[in-house]
XYZ file of C-alpha atoms in Angstrom:
672
model
C 86.654 55.101 93.536
C 83.471 55.388 95.296
C 80.588 53.143 94.545
C 78.657 54.532 91.655
C 75.190 56.109 92.299
C 72.209 55.606 90.215
C 72.338 59.098 89.349
C 75.955 59.001 88.154
C 75.563 55.604 86.171
C 72.357 57.164 84.327
C 72.621 57.761 80.680
C 73.538 61.378 79.668
C 72.028 63.542 77.125
C 73.298 66.421 75.010
C 70.937 68.798 76.811
C 73.132 71.120 78.585
C 70.489 71.619 81.475
C 70.356 67.622 82.339
C 71.831 67.481 85.911
C 73.399 63.944 84.695
C 75.833 65.957 82.936
C 77.199 67.679 85.862
C 79.745 66.194 88.696
C 78.642 66.723 92.348
C 80.765 69.743 93.703
C 81.402 68.310 97.221
C 81.985 64.513 95.902
C 84.512 65.875 93.202
C 86.221 67.883 96.348
C 86.636 64.421 97.996
C 88.172 63.037 94.839
C 90.874 65.845 95.009
C 91.698 65.010 98.656
C 91.830 61.233 97.508
C 94.469 62.325 95.202
C 96.377 63.919 98.236
C 96.011 60.601 100.031
C 97.381 58.607 96.949
C 100.615 60.811 97.382
C 100.968 59.806 101.046
C 100.458 55.910 99.764
C 103.195 56.691 96.752
C 106.224 54.482 97.868
C 108.255 56.238 95.246
C 108.266 59.560 97.204
C 110.593 60.463 100.109
C 109.179 59.066 103.296
C 108.795 62.472 105.171
C 107.085 63.898 102.106
C 104.577 61.090 102.356
C 103.968 61.942 105.957
C 103.430 65.468 104.905
C 100.946 64.548 102.341
C 99.061 62.439 105.114
C 98.861 65.797 107.414
C 97.566 67.734 104.474
C 95.014 65.201 103.557
C 93.674 65.459 107.203
C 93.688 69.306 107.422
C 92.077 69.632 104.282
C 89.256 67.443 105.447
C 88.958 69.502 108.589
C 88.264 72.725 106.543
C 86.047 70.776 104.363
C 83.713 70.029 107.278
C 83.981 73.361 108.894
C 82.927 74.965 105.675
C 81.205 72.906 103.106
C 79.689 70.168 105.249
C 78.548 73.076 107.937
C 76.837 74.801 104.951
C 75.119 71.650 103.686
C 73.880 70.992 107.323
C 72.676 74.592 107.533
C 70.535 74.079 104.411
C 68.942 70.917 105.710
C 68.062 72.381 108.950
C 66.335 75.340 106.876
C 64.398 72.953 105.131
C 66.133 73.891 101.776
C 65.605 71.227 99.147
C 67.033 73.108 96.233
C 69.147 70.524 94.193
C 72.719 71.527 93.280
C 74.249 71.491 89.857
C 74.102 67.759 89.454
C 70.542 67.082 90.774
C 71.274 65.991 94.462
C 69.651 67.567 97.241
C 71.721 68.807 100.269
C 70.813 65.490 102.134
C 71.677 63.277 99.321
C 74.927 65.054 99.092
C 75.764 64.688 102.860
C 75.010 61.006 102.882
C 77.486 60.738 99.701
C 79.969 62.611 101.870
C 79.883 60.303 104.676
C 80.098 57.198 102.655
C 83.028 58.476 100.897
C 84.928 59.947 104.046
C 84.567 56.659 105.825
C 86.016 54.651 103.014
C 89.033 57.132 102.706
C 89.381 57.232 106.496
C 90.353 53.355 106.336
C 92.863 54.002 103.478
C 94.514 56.707 105.570
C 94.677 54.718 108.512
C 96.152 51.797 106.687
C 98.780 53.956 105.110
C 99.891 55.660 108.115
C 99.878 52.437 110.576
C 101.097 49.876 107.924
C 103.309 52.006 105.807
C 104.544 55.481 107.042
C 104.956 54.558 110.812
C 106.848 51.188 110.149
C 109.022 53.096 107.672
C 109.927 55.862 110.046
C 110.889 53.211 112.424
C 113.363 51.916 110.038
C 114.933 55.338 110.124
C 115.093 55.760 113.787
C 111.871 57.671 114.161
C 109.640 55.365 116.387
C 106.080 55.943 117.336
C 104.910 53.557 119.962
C 102.228 53.051 122.768
C 102.855 53.445 126.253
C 101.963 50.132 126.933
C 104.603 48.910 124.357
C 107.377 51.126 125.805
C 110.059 49.411 127.920
C 109.735 49.733 131.772
C 112.608 52.337 131.653
C 110.735 54.305 128.879
C 107.519 54.089 130.852
C 109.249 55.514 134.060
C 110.517 58.525 131.786
C 107.092 59.188 130.600
C 105.631 58.826 134.055
C 107.951 61.641 135.288
C 107.251 63.752 132.160
C 103.411 63.391 132.968
C 103.856 64.528 136.403
C 106.247 67.493 135.524
C 104.613 68.767 132.383
C 101.231 67.411 131.395
C 99.570 66.979 134.518
C 99.613 70.668 135.403
C 97.885 71.489 131.919
C 95.042 69.317 132.442
C 91.548 70.082 133.787
C 89.243 67.068 134.122
C 85.532 68.208 133.957
C 82.875 65.891 135.477
C 79.063 65.748 134.320
C 76.626 65.831 136.970
C 74.319 68.087 139.235
C 75.484 71.587 139.008
C 78.189 70.517 136.513
C 76.719 70.689 132.792
C 78.418 68.849 129.775
C 81.319 71.209 129.342
C 81.742 73.145 125.989
C 83.900 71.611 123.611
C 86.008 73.887 121.160
C 86.371 73.445 117.340
C 88.951 70.767 116.413
C 89.779 70.010 119.995
C 90.946 66.388 121.080
C 89.406 64.911 124.066
C 89.216 61.879 126.367
C 85.823 60.732 127.245
C 85.848 58.847 130.529
C 83.252 56.795 132.706
C 84.290 57.089 136.241
C 82.763 55.330 139.260
C 82.688 56.010 142.929
C 83.615 52.543 144.438
C 82.026 53.645 147.656
C 78.646 54.707 146.282
C 78.624 52.853 142.947
C 77.652 56.073 141.314
C 79.012 56.498 137.923
C 79.458 59.571 135.884
C 80.965 60.893 132.430
C 83.968 63.183 132.634
C 85.886 64.979 129.550
C 89.620 65.422 129.573
C 90.884 67.906 127.004
C 94.118 66.870 125.407
C 96.029 70.172 125.448
C 97.411 69.782 121.914
C 97.453 73.811 121.588
C 100.083 74.143 124.195
C 101.943 70.846 124.187
C 103.498 68.534 121.429
C 101.085 65.939 120.131
C 104.022 63.522 119.891
C 105.924 63.109 123.271
C 109.501 62.252 123.124
C 110.776 59.695 125.514
C 113.722 61.719 126.824
C 115.137 65.012 125.509
C 117.029 64.016 122.655
C 115.063 60.795 121.723
C 113.440 60.230 118.468
C 110.870 57.682 120.107
C 107.526 59.142 120.573
C 104.249 58.509 122.219
C 100.991 60.259 121.469
C 99.772 62.862 124.100
C 96.575 61.355 124.300
C 97.964 57.920 125.139
C 100.162 59.338 127.845
C 97.366 61.182 129.461
C 95.027 57.887 129.140
C 97.871 55.875 131.031
C 97.565 58.319 133.792
C 93.790 58.652 134.241
C 93.937 57.410 137.884
C 96.218 60.307 138.623
C 93.264 62.836 137.596
C 90.592 60.786 139.315
C 92.095 59.715 142.677
C 90.092 57.282 144.588
C 87.822 56.545 141.666
C 87.564 53.449 139.311
C 88.071 54.002 135.475
C 85.298 52.058 133.858
C 85.763 53.272 130.469
C 87.454 55.757 128.268
C 88.085 56.545 124.862
C 89.351 59.509 122.396
C 86.880 61.776 120.584
C 87.164 65.100 118.499
C 84.608 67.721 117.551
C 84.434 69.717 114.321
C 82.321 72.853 114.216
C 80.812 75.381 111.824
C 83.781 77.760 111.160
C 82.433 79.783 108.113
C 82.001 83.462 108.818
C 78.695 85.119 108.205
C 78.957 88.829 108.022
C 75.768 90.907 106.817
C 75.921 92.742 103.642
C 74.504 95.785 105.541
C 77.438 95.876 108.169
C 78.409 99.257 108.685
C 81.657 98.691 110.524
C 83.375 95.543 108.680
C 86.208 95.291 111.049
C 84.080 95.029 114.043
C 81.743 92.795 112.289
C 84.592 90.323 111.348
C 85.800 90.410 114.603
C 82.358 89.607 116.326
C 82.038 86.630 113.895
C 85.619 85.511 114.768
C 84.441 85.408 118.638
C 81.429 83.320 117.515
C 83.324 80.920 115.352
C 84.260 78.742 118.346
C 80.750 78.391 119.233
C 79.774 77.164 115.850
C 77.276 74.059 115.451
C 78.961 70.823 115.731
C 79.265 69.151 112.188
C 81.396 66.102 113.006
C 82.297 63.960 115.930
C 85.329 61.617 115.355
C 85.585 58.581 117.611
C 87.708 55.442 117.911
C 85.918 52.486 116.407
C 86.397 50.557 119.522
C 84.362 53.140 121.718
C 81.585 51.392 123.949
C 77.956 52.079 123.248
C 77.638 53.672 126.549
C 80.441 56.199 126.043
C 79.158 56.826 122.572
C 75.612 57.389 123.537
C 76.639 59.899 126.246
C 78.406 62.000 123.536
C 75.486 61.878 121.061
C 73.170 63.160 123.841
C 75.309 65.657 125.312
C 76.714 67.152 121.969
C 73.115 67.188 120.463
C 74.372 65.322 117.117
C 72.635 62.690 115.157
C 74.301 59.277 114.755
C 75.185 60.252 111.060
C 77.389 63.058 112.493
C 79.702 60.404 114.167
C 82.617 59.103 112.160
C 84.359 56.011 113.679
C 88.061 55.854 113.150
C 90.093 52.706 113.087
C 93.328 54.448 114.531
C 94.547 57.776 115.784
C 92.509 60.782 115.343
C 93.595 64.214 114.051
C 96.640 63.160 112.041
C 97.254 66.862 111.485
C 99.625 66.336 114.245
C 101.913 64.501 111.790
C 103.295 67.854 110.836
C 105.292 67.655 114.095
C 107.133 64.499 112.670
C 107.637 66.269 109.329
C 109.262 69.214 111.025
C 111.862 67.118 113.011
C 115.385 68.318 112.206
C 117.807 66.299 110.039
C 116.796 63.273 107.933
C 117.560 65.064 104.703
C 117.487 61.599 102.904
C 113.740 61.325 103.689
C 112.832 64.647 102.026
C 112.803 66.326 98.679
C 116.129 68.266 97.945
C 115.392 71.784 99.020
C 114.539 74.035 96.187
C 116.229 77.731 96.333
C 114.341 79.932 93.679
C 116.765 81.986 91.629
C 116.326 85.464 90.531
C 114.808 86.108 87.269
C 117.390 86.645 84.665
C 115.728 89.896 83.398
C 116.227 91.715 86.939
C 119.877 92.973 86.852
C 121.646 93.570 89.964
C 122.000 97.160 91.242
C 125.204 98.564 92.610
C 124.281 96.840 96.057
C 123.834 93.416 94.802
C 119.863 93.652 94.842
C 117.524 93.205 91.866
C 116.545 96.351 90.068
C 112.847 95.554 89.164
C 111.734 98.872 87.984
C 114.488 99.408 85.521
C 113.685 96.159 83.855
C 110.105 96.836 83.706
C 110.735 100.097 81.701
C 112.461 97.593 78.855
C 109.399 95.444 78.612
C 106.869 93.216 80.491
C 108.274 90.619 82.572
C 106.517 87.248 83.580
C 107.640 85.644 86.685
C 106.582 81.996 87.763
C 106.841 81.144 91.527
C 108.406 79.264 93.067
C 110.660 78.723 90.095
C 111.507 82.469 90.250
C 112.347 84.025 93.472
C 109.396 85.822 95.157
C 111.476 88.009 97.360
C 113.847 89.291 94.484
C 110.811 89.998 92.362
C 107.458 91.053 94.064
C 108.900 91.978 97.398
C 111.962 93.733 95.804
C 109.597 95.718 93.504
C 107.598 97.155 96.609
C 110.750 97.778 98.699
C 112.352 99.851 95.520
C 109.265 101.634 95.233
C 109.325 102.822 98.857
C 113.094 104.025 98.500
C 112.610 105.754 95.327
C 111.759 109.515 96.007
C 110.062 109.773 92.486
C 107.389 107.258 93.655
C 104.227 109.221 94.505
C 101.967 106.314 95.504
C 101.862 102.802 96.099
C 98.591 100.836 96.366
C 98.174 97.029 97.134
C 95.609 94.348 97.795
C 96.174 92.141 100.473
C 94.074 88.695 100.731
C 96.452 86.487 102.631
C 100.036 87.474 103.663
C 102.499 85.828 106.225
C 103.133 87.144 109.714
C 106.696 88.065 108.670
C 105.872 89.548 105.235
C 108.163 92.708 104.410
C 105.415 93.879 102.210
C 102.933 95.292 104.649
C 105.920 97.005 106.858
C 106.970 98.455 103.421
C 103.790 100.325 103.179
C 104.244 101.677 106.519
C 107.349 102.979 105.482
C 105.992 104.305 102.488
C 103.395 106.290 104.417
C 106.320 107.605 106.882
C 108.163 109.062 103.891
C 105.240 111.061 102.771
C 103.934 108.671 99.827
C 100.287 107.886 99.272
C 100.104 104.169 100.595
C 96.843 102.550 100.076
C 96.189 99.077 101.115
C 92.951 97.198 100.234
C 93.005 94.418 103.207
C 90.376 91.607 102.798
C 89.220 90.950 106.324
C 87.128 87.884 105.219
C 90.153 85.964 103.901
C 88.888 82.499 105.415
C 90.944 81.319 108.451
C 93.356 84.463 107.834
C 91.021 86.821 109.513
C 93.022 87.469 112.792
C 96.199 88.097 110.859
C 94.705 90.598 108.392
C 92.983 92.618 111.164
C 96.393 92.726 113.120
C 98.033 94.186 109.904
C 94.869 96.542 109.131
C 95.136 98.133 112.441
C 99.010 98.445 112.341
C 98.746 100.016 109.007
C 96.114 102.523 109.998
C 98.050 103.667 112.980
C 100.972 104.304 110.461
C 98.949 106.590 108.505
C 98.244 104.058 105.559
C 95.070 104.539 103.940
C 93.305 101.243 104.767
C 90.062 99.975 102.816
C 88.271 96.849 103.980
C 86.156 96.519 100.769
C 82.469 95.675 100.854
C 80.793 92.928 102.983
C 79.137 91.333 100.210
C 82.318 91.284 98.086
C 85.429 89.591 98.879
C 88.501 91.209 97.145
C 90.498 88.268 95.902
C 92.538 90.196 92.936
C 96.124 90.183 93.516
C 97.646 93.524 92.279
C 100.128 96.182 93.020
C 100.284 99.770 91.502
C 103.251 102.020 91.964
C 102.876 105.596 90.458
C 106.126 107.280 89.690
C 106.762 110.697 88.494
C 108.832 110.860 85.291
C 109.590 113.741 83.062
C 106.363 116.011 83.175
C 103.933 113.143 84.035
C 103.710 109.982 85.784
C 104.150 106.213 84.775
C 102.133 103.343 86.335
C 104.260 100.231 87.253
C 101.913 97.237 87.941
C 102.258 93.553 89.224
C 99.454 91.403 88.765
C 99.511 87.721 90.041
C 97.479 84.487 90.324
C 98.685 84.178 93.863
C 98.510 85.909 97.254
C 101.342 88.144 98.507
C 102.563 85.325 100.920
C 106.343 84.935 101.158
C 105.908 81.329 102.663
C 103.090 79.906 100.296
C 105.160 81.732 97.231
C 107.810 78.939 97.916
C 105.232 76.168 97.917
C 102.539 77.385 95.261
C 103.094 77.591 91.544
C 101.797 81.103 90.500
C 102.280 83.562 87.537
C 102.980 87.203 87.876
C 103.105 89.936 85.419
C 105.139 93.108 85.968
C 104.251 95.759 83.171
C 104.175 99.441 82.611
C 101.662 99.012 79.632
C 99.640 102.373 80.020
C 96.172 100.958 79.279
C 96.853 98.169 81.763
C 98.112 100.619 84.366
C 94.983 102.987 83.725
C 92.664 99.723 84.199
C 94.229 98.768 87.464
C 94.281 102.665 88.795
C 90.532 102.756 87.965
C 90.093 99.496 89.827
C 91.725 100.707 92.829
C 89.403 103.760 92.563
C 86.470 101.656 92.523
C 87.641 99.485 95.584
C 88.649 102.630 97.722
C 86.072 105.242 96.327
C 82.502 104.929 95.187
C 81.456 104.105 91.410
C 81.815 101.043 89.060
C 83.641 101.350 85.706
C 81.269 100.557 82.892
C 84.471 98.688 81.016
C 88.082 98.297 81.240
C 90.627 98.565 78.391
C 92.396 95.454 78.871
C 91.884 93.489 81.869
C 88.750 91.465 83.011
C 87.320 92.107 86.520
C 84.752 90.197 88.244
C 81.884 90.542 89.209
C 81.140 92.619 86.443
C 83.271 91.647 83.345
C 85.093 88.269 83.889
C 82.559 85.514 83.196
C 81.537 87.863 80.282
C 85.160 87.888 78.852
C 85.733 84.277 79.130
C 82.368 83.394 77.535
C 83.034 85.627 74.590
C 86.525 84.352 74.175
C 84.942 80.739 74.171
C 82.163 81.960 71.419
C 84.957 83.649 69.148
C 86.904 80.380 69.364
C 83.950 78.403 68.173
C 83.155 80.738 65.493
C 86.738 80.579 64.265
C 86.902 76.670 64.246
C 86.907 74.667 61.041
C 88.544 71.729 59.885
C 91.008 73.635 57.872
C 91.914 75.598 60.769
C 90.945 73.901 63.839
C 90.516 75.915 67.155
C 91.581 74.937 70.594
C 90.848 76.066 74.354
C 93.371 75.228 77.068
C 92.732 76.191 80.680
C 94.582 75.677 83.870
C 92.674 76.470 87.342
C 92.002 75.079 90.520
C 88.226 74.710 90.344
C 85.623 74.500 87.553
C 82.121 74.820 88.965
C 80.134 77.547 87.325
C 77.388 76.124 85.227
C 77.277 78.664 82.602
C 81.127 78.344 82.124
C 80.735 74.484 81.865
C 77.700 74.877 79.415
C 79.852 77.126 77.093
C 82.734 74.631 77.101
C 80.220 71.691 76.467
C 78.936 73.934 73.367
C 82.628 74.323 72.228
C 83.007 70.553 72.417
C 79.809 69.977 70.389
C 81.226 72.431 67.641
C 84.436 70.255 67.503
C 86.793 72.686 69.278
C 89.449 70.744 71.259
C 89.136 71.753 75.060
C 92.059 70.949 77.417
C 91.548 71.517 80.926
C 94.116 71.307 83.672
C 91.900 71.368 86.915
C 93.647 70.739 90.317
C 90.643 70.442 92.469
C 86.827 70.453 92.065
C 85.661 69.568 88.502
C 81.853 69.596 87.734
C 82.388 69.112 84.189
C 81.962 65.544 82.837
C 84.672 64.965 79.901
C 84.074 62.284 77.213
C 80.484 62.022 76.980
C 79.361 61.330 73.563
C 77.560 64.042 71.791
C 78.546 66.392 74.782
C 81.995 66.534 75.854
C 84.046 64.053 73.837
C 86.445 66.676 72.583
C 87.255 67.626 76.264
C 90.078 66.202 78.359
C 90.494 66.964 82.126
C 93.813 66.294 83.872
C 94.634 67.195 87.512
C 98.320 67.525 88.777
C 98.875 67.185 92.518
C 102.434 67.118 93.640
C 105.229 68.620 95.474
C 104.147 72.178 94.844
C 100.553 73.302 95.023
C 99.318 74.102 91.415
C 97.721 77.474 91.936
C 97.994 79.448 88.846
C 94.880 80.287 86.724
C 95.477 80.408 82.854
C 92.827 80.687 80.127
C 94.031 80.356 76.386
C 92.094 80.536 73.174
C 93.738 79.288 69.979
C 92.210 80.744 66.662
C 94.004 80.642 63.325
C 97.247 79.562 64.770
C 97.271 82.495 67.146
C 96.743 82.332 70.980
C 95.033 84.635 73.245
C 96.097 84.180 76.977
C 95.083 85.674 80.240
C 96.360 84.875 83.865
C 94.034 85.496 86.399
C 93.275 85.408 90.274
C 89.700 83.718 89.612
C 88.526 80.053 89.307
C 85.650 79.428 87.204
C 83.279 79.061 90.422
C 79.990 81.198 91.122
C 81.547 82.899 94.077
C 84.614 84.048 92.115
C 82.576 85.212 89.326
C 79.702 86.887 91.473
C 80.755 87.655 94.749
C 84.507 88.289 94.402
C 86.444 91.178 93.175
C 88.681 89.287 90.693
C 91.485 90.310 88.183
C 92.575 88.765 84.800
C 95.266 90.316 82.679
C 96.261 89.436 79.025
C 99.754 88.371 78.252
C 100.385 90.149 75.159
C 104.223 89.945 74.632
C 104.985 87.070 72.259
C 107.958 85.468 74.394
C 105.950 85.622 77.518
C 102.731 84.012 75.999
C 104.797 81.164 74.570
C 106.283 80.509 78.037
C 102.982 80.279 79.492
C 101.568 77.922 76.732
C 104.634 75.843 77.245
C 103.924 75.475 80.992
C 100.309 74.555 80.039
C 101.497 71.926 77.485
C 103.904 70.271 79.995
C 100.853 69.527 82.343
C 99.006 67.988 79.306
C 102.091 65.818 78.597
C 102.576 64.669 82.067
C 102.517 60.781 82.481
C 104.110 60.563 85.984
C 102.062 62.835 88.134
C 98.718 63.462 86.348
C 95.150 62.003 87.003
C 92.958 61.819 84.094
C 89.270 62.359 84.841
C 86.676 60.071 83.256
C 82.985 60.705 82.595
C 82.132 58.645 85.541
C 83.628 61.338 87.796
């Protein structure tokens, strides 16, 4: 754990507005990423799974700096002194982040260099340095450098008429001090390590499983890049930039506005400079001055930089003994096969609601099959779908194109501002529009994060609405890795609710209420607050009430305050929060009836469930939304009740498994 600050150690009151009763959002996220790192450190896991978690830890941290740290730096530069939920100013938060990140960086390096790499070597996967390679191996590397690496390099010197080169986001570079032996003049030069086009781990030979890191091979051959010069000094550095999009609420053409922002993203402000701990003062000062950063933006790393490159090791073929046994999701038993052996989703839906739980139930033979079946059905009049994130090879979007070609009304709401998936969504949006699909981009001020599909089918003298509502994205790749619930239903009221939601998203208007679903930003927070209040009112010693929730993040102060009030009233509150949690459990007089656990493991826990027990009966919702201000105030989110008793019991059973876990669960204490 991080060193406890004075604010964290201060006694806390029963006052719901006391900042001491809340955990800092950003520091809580770092505690989540520490849990990912602990999986890399866990010797009981298969070795390549541990390497995978080390890579995930690094990529998580990159995104954190590009978005969250960038936002804090923007506030500081703008002179914003507004304190966060726990009373920290942006500067205090940034200082706390730096201390914690440097501490965790040391642990990551120790894990990789003292545990993972030696473990890999025992199984024939060796990562070495050029200096430690045999003479024969060094000759192979030199030839590879001449043929493959050298042509991809462009050394850029700094001097008169040669300004400091622009360094793109997340690029890895060698900083070099070069001296002309004739004149004695020294200059700084930058050599970009071309990890975008060449493997980060260079194999010594075509079929070899002995590797050297690309930057080490380049450093060993710097003489070839600066012929006739003396290499005085060199070291590796890496730059992270502000990569968050900022699209004006007044943007008239959202597609063009997002495309413009994507072009600007690579020129964002520098938010972090990673350097080797052995970098000389002269070289470091050159970088600080040239990049225009403060010393506090520099993060010295005692080991290799950019460990996201470990994904290359994870993806090496073979070595099944170093991995988890592959999971092949079965078809849900309710989806009987049709004459061609494929799942018949729509027939099963007419027999009653169906709950799927990915990846334990097949995504391709449920959600994707649902849309494909609707496209092929001549009685289907319309298919409407939201797309927040989807894979490049997703069959869902092409299915909508086929639907339009067959004369059906096909509607797709594409969220162009899905962070880091903007380019993919723009490509899909243009392809859909060209095929005649009605494409809607939503409103610049509201990200559409709801996950739903509406199929309108002619039946008898009317129509029936077939609906899927999920907690996760329509993304076939992540559906194999993320746990998410999805409800298939033909409930008439839910069908009308979702139809009205699509009309709101594609047209102009705002429903004042819905029949069964909760929708953000208009009704979701209110719906949860009312359920909490009803649960508090129903609680007594004779008939104790309970609240149980599963979510990714808990940040919203109003929701946390409502849960504090429930605890103060004696209601048991069990929370499974995978990531950020700003609520302090176990504080006497405030939250002693609240327990918070986090599950981080093989599959990413992504589903959101809100359950309220009163008089022995549960009200249960699954949702696309976490309890964060952004989800509740600036996103279109959707929550749906699970009303079928057997399906509700299935969701509750899953919740109870999380609270009973003694193998892979972390318990949150009051100190954060």
